[in-house]
XYZ file of C-alpha atoms in Angstrom:
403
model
C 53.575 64.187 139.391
C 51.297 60.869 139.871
C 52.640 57.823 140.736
C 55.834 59.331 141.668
C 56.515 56.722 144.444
C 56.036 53.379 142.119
C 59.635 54.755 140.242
C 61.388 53.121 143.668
C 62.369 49.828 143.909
C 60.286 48.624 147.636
C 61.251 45.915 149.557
C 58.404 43.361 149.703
C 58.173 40.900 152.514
C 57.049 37.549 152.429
C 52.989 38.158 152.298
C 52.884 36.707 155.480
C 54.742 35.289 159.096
C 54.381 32.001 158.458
C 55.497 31.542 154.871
C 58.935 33.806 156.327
C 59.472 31.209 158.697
C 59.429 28.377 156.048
C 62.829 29.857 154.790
C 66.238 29.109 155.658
C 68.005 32.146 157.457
C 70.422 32.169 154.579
C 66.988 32.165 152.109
C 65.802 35.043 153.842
C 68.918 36.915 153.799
C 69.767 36.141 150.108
C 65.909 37.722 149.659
C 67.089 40.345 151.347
C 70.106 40.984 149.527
C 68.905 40.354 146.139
C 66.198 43.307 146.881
C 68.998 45.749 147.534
C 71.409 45.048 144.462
C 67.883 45.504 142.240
C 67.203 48.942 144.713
C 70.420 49.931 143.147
C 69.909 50.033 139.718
C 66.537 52.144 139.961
C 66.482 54.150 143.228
C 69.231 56.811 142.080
C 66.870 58.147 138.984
C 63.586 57.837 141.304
C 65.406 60.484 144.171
C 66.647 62.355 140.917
C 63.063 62.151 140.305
C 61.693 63.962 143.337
C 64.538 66.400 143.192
C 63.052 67.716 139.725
C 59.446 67.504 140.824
C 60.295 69.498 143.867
C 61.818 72.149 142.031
C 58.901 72.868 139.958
C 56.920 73.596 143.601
C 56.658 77.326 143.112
C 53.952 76.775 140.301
C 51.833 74.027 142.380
C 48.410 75.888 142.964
C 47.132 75.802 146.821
C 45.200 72.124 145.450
C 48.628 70.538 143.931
C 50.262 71.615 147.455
C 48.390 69.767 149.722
C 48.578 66.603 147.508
C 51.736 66.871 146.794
C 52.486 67.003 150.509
C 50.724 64.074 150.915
C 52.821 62.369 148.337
C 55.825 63.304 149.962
C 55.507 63.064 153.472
C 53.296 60.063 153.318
C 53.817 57.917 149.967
C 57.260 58.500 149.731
C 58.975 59.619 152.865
C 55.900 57.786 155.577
C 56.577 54.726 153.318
C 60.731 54.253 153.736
C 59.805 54.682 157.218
C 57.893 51.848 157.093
C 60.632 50.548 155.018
C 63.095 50.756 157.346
C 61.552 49.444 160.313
C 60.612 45.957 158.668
C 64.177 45.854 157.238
C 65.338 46.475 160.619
C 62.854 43.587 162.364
C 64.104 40.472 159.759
C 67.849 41.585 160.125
C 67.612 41.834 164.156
C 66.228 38.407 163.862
C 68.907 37.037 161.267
C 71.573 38.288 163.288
C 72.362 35.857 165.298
C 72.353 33.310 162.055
C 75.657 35.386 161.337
C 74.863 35.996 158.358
C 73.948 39.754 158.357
C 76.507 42.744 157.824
C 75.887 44.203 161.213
C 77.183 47.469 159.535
C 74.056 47.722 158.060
C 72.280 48.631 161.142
C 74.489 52.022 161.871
C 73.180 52.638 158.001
C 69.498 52.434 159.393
C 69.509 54.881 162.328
C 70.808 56.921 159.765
C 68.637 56.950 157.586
C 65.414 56.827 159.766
C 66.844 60.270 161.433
C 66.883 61.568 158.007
C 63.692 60.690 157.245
C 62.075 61.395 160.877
C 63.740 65.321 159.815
C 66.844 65.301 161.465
C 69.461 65.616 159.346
C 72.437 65.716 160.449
C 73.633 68.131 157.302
C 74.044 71.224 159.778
C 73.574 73.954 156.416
C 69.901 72.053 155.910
C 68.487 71.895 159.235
C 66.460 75.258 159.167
C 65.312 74.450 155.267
C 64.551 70.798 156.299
C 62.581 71.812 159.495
C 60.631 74.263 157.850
C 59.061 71.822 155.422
C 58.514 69.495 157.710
C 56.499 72.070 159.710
C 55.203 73.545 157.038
C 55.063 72.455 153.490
C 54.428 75.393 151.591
C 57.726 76.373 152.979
C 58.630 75.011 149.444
C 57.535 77.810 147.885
C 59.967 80.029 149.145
C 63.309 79.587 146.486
C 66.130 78.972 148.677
C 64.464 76.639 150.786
C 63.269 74.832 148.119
C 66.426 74.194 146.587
C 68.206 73.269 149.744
C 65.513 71.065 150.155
C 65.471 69.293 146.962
C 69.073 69.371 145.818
C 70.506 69.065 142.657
C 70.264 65.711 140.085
C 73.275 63.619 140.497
C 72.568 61.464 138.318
C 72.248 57.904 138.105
C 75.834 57.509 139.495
C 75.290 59.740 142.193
C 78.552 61.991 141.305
C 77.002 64.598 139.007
C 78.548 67.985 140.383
C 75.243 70.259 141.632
C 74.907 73.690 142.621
C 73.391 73.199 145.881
C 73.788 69.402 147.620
C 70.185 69.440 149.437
C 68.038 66.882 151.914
C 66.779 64.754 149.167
C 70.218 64.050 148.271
C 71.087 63.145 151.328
C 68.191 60.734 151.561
C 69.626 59.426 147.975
C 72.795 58.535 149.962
C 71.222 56.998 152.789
C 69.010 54.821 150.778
C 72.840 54.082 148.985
C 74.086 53.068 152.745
C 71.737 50.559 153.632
C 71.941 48.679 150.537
C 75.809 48.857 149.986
C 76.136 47.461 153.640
C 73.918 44.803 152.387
C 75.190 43.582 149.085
C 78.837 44.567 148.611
C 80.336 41.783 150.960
C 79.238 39.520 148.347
C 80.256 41.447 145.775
C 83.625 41.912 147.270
C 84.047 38.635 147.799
C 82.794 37.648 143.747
C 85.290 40.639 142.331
C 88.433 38.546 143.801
C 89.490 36.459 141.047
C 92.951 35.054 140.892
C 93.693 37.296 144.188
C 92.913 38.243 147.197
C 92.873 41.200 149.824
C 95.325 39.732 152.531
C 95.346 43.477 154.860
C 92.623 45.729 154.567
C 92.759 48.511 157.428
C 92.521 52.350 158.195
C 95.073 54.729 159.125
C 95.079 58.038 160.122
C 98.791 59.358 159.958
C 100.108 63.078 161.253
C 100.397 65.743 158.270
C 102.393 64.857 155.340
C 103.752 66.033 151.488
C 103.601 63.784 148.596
C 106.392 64.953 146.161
C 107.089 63.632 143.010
C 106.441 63.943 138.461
C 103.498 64.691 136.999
C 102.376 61.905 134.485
C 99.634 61.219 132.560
C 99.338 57.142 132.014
C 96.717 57.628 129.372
C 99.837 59.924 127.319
C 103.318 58.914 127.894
C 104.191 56.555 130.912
C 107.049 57.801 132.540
C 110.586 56.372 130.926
C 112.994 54.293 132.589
C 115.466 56.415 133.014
C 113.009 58.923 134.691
C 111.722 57.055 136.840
C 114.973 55.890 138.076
C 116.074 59.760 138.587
C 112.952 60.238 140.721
C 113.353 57.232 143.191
C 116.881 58.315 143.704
C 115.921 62.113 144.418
C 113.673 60.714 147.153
C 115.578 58.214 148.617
C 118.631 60.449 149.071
C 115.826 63.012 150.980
C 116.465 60.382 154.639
C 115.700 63.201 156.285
C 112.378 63.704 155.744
C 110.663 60.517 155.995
C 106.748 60.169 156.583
C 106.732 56.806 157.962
C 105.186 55.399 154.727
C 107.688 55.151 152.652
C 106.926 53.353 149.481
C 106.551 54.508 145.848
C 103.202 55.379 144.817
C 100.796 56.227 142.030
C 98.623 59.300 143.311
C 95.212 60.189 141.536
C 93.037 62.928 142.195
C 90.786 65.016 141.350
C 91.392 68.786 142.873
C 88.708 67.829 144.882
C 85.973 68.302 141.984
C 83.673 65.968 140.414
C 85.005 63.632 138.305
C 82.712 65.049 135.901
C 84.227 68.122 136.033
C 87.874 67.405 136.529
C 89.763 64.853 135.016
C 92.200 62.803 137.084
C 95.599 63.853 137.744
C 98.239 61.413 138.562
C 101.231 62.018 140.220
C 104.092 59.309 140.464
C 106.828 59.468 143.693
C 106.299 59.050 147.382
C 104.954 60.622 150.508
C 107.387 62.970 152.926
C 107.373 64.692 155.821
C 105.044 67.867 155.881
C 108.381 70.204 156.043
C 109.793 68.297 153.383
C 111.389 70.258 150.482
C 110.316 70.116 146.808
C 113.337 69.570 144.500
C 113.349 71.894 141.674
C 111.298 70.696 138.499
C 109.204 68.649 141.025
C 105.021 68.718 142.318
C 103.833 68.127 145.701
C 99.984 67.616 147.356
C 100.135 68.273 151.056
C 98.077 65.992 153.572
C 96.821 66.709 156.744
C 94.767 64.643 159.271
C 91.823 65.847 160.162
C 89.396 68.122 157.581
C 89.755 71.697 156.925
C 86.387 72.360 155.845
C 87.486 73.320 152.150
C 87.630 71.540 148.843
C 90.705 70.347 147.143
C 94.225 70.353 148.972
C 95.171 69.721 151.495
C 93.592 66.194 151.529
C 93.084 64.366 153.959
C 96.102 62.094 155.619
C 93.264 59.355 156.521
C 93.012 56.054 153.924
C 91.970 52.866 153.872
C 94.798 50.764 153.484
C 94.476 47.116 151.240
C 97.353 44.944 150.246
C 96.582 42.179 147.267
C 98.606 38.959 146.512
C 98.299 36.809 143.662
C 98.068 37.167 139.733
C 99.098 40.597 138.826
C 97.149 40.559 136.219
C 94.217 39.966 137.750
C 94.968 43.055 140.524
C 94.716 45.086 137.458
C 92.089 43.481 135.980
C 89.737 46.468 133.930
C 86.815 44.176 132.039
C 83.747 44.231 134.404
C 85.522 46.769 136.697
C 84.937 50.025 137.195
C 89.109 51.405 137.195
C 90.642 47.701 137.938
C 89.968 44.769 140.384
C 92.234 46.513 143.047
C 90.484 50.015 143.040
C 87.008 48.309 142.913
C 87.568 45.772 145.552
C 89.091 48.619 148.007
C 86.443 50.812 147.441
C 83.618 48.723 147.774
C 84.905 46.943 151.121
C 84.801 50.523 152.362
C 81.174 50.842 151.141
C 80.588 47.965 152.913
C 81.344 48.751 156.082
C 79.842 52.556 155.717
C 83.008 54.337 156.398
C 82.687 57.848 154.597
C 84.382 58.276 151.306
C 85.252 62.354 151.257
C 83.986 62.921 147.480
C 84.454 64.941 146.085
C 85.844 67.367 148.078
C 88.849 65.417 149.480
C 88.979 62.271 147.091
C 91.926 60.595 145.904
C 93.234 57.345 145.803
C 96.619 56.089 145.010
C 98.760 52.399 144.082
C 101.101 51.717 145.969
C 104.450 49.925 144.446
C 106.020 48.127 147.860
C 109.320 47.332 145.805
C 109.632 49.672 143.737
C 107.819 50.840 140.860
C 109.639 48.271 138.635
C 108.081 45.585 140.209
C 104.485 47.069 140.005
C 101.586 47.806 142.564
C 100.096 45.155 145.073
C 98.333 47.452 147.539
C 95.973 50.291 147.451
C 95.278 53.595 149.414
C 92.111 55.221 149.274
C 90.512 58.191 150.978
C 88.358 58.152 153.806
C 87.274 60.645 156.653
C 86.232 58.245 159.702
C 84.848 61.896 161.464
C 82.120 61.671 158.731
C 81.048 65.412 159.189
C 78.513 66.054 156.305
C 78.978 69.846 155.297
C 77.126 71.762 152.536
C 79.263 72.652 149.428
C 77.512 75.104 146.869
C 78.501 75.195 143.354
C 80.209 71.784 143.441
C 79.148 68.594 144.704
C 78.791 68.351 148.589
C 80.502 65.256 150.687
C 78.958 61.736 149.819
C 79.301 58.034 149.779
C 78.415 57.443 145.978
C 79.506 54.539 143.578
C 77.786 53.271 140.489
C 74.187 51.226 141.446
C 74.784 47.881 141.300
C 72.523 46.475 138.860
C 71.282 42.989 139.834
C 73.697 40.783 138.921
C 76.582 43.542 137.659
C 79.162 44.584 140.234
C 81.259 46.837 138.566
C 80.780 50.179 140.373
C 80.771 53.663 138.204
C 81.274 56.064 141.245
C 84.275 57.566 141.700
C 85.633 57.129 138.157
C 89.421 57.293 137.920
C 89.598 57.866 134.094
C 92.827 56.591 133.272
C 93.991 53.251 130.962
C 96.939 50.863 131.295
């Protein structure tokens, strides 16, 4: 495929030193910035891209391999390399202006061991290493395809047979430019509130217990709801230690586009904790099990909100509401790993009561960050919507339900 490496979006520095050090740090890093959030909007489709033209490498004749290696290991892969190491030179030096997200740095060694070969996806490490040595190692089917992947689509959360090295790169690439554009946005999607706590936890093994409701249907009546907070508060025994309502949404651990989103309204437990008759539960434990779907994980990022409710739950321009989005993307920000799909959920959290609505936010994260290979389903990643420019609203991990 010609040309295939003019689909991504490259950063271009100033032509030369001395026109760089005519600009203000802060004009620098905004030139900086503004490359990623454009990155964003065309990247995704250019991996998706490679992925396709990869898979076709079993009908390349012996002339189409060796140029096609060329393309790969040199225009594309030799040329993020490059990439990378010039980002890596202007932020050292902006650093000390304070102005740089120094998690962006952890989100270059990354990526420069996946592109040096190393990945640290333990299920790709022969495929990968055989290319690398020897291209028309492609040829052979199942290292091709854990090699290229599957297309996950402009969103990055299209389910995929087999979650290979080029998607990994895709989420990489994803890394570096969250961690350099999503303070900003964070900071721009805060209208008429504001995060006042934002922190992780990791808490022992628990049980949320409580109805099974579908918002988009029939919100749960009064009377209901009443029933339920009663039921739980008369269970003292079996406390979790977090011990307000909440709204849980998941998944099953399958892509959103896949599995709809299944909510379920009541309150976490203790592990041991009994489920009353006519009741649902999702267990949690802490650390990850290596399987999809329940148990989740008991690990979250943790965000309380204060202000206009209705701007919390703002949806225009957002991707579920202001309080999702502006969770979610602080985590992006400071490249903690989201678990999707595998372990994904999220949940609202109602500190007086459900009554008196939500003003904080849980949301899933696994701080361990071990990447594992999932066939036939999509394998653990860090994806959201690209950023486009000047849009923030992030399409990732959809939650598919209306207020």
């Amino acid at each position: 495929m010609k040309n295939l490496q003019d689909r991504f979006c490259w950063y271009v520095p100033p032509k030369n030193r001395e026109n760089s050090g005519s600009l203000s740090p802060q004009e620098q890093y905004r030139r900086i910035v503004g490359w990623a959030g454009q990155a964003r909007g065309t990247n995704p489709d250019a991996f998706d891209a490679v992925t396709a033209w990869l898979l076709e490498a079993e009908a390349w004749s012996q002339e189409e391999l060796a140029e096609n290696r060329r393309v790969l290991m040199e225009d594309i892969i030799g040329r993020f390399a490059g990439q990378t190491r010039r980002l890596r030179e202007e932020l050292d030096a902006l650093a000390p202006s304070g102005l740089v997200n120094m998690a962006v740095f952890d989100t270059l060694d990354r990526l420069e061991e996946e592109l040096a070969g190393e990945t640290r996806a333990h299920e790709l490490k022969e495929a990968v290493g055989k290319v690398f040595a020897d291209f028309s190692a492609i040829r052979d089917r199942r290292t091709r395809e854990l090699f290229a992947g599957g297309i996950t689509g402009s969103a990055g959360t299209d389910t995929v047979e087999v979650f290979g090295y080029i998607n990994f790169l895709k989420d990489c690439d994803a890394g570096v430019q969250w961690a350099l554009f999503m303070p900003e946005v964070v900071e721009r999607q805060q209208e008429g509130f504001r995060m006042e706590l934002f922190e992780y936890r990791k808490l022992p093994a628990m049980r949320f217990i409580g109805i099974e409701k579908d918002v988009t249907q029939d919100a749960p009546g009064q009377q209901e709801i009443e029933k339920l907070q009663r039921t739980l508060d008369a269970m003292e025994g079996y406390r979790s230690g977090f011990d307000c309502n909440a709204l849980l949404m998941h998944h099953f651990g399958r892509g959103v586009d896949v599995e709809r989103c299944h909510l379920l309204w009541g309150r976490f437990m203790a592990a041991d904790a009994p489920v009353p008759e006519g009741y649902a539960y999702v267990d949690f434990v802490p650390d990850y099990d290596g399987a999809s779907g329940m148990p989740y994980l008991s690990q979250f990022a943790y965000a309380e909100f204060i202000g206009d409710p209705d701007a919390m739950h703002g949806q225009e321009g957002f991707d579920c509401d202001a309080m999702y989005d502006v969770t979610r993307n602080t985590i992006l920000a400071q490249n903690v790993r989201i678990p999707y799909p595998e372990k994904y959920w999220t949940a609202e959290v109602f500190p007086q009561g459900f009554r008196k609505g939500s003003s904080a936010y849980l949301f899933s994260v696994d701080r361990k960050g071990d990447e594992k290979l999932v066939e036939k389903g999509a394998a653990p990643q860090i994806m959201g919507q690209e950023d486009r420019g000047e849009q923030s609203a992030q399409e990732g991990y959809r939650c598919q339900i209306q207020r």
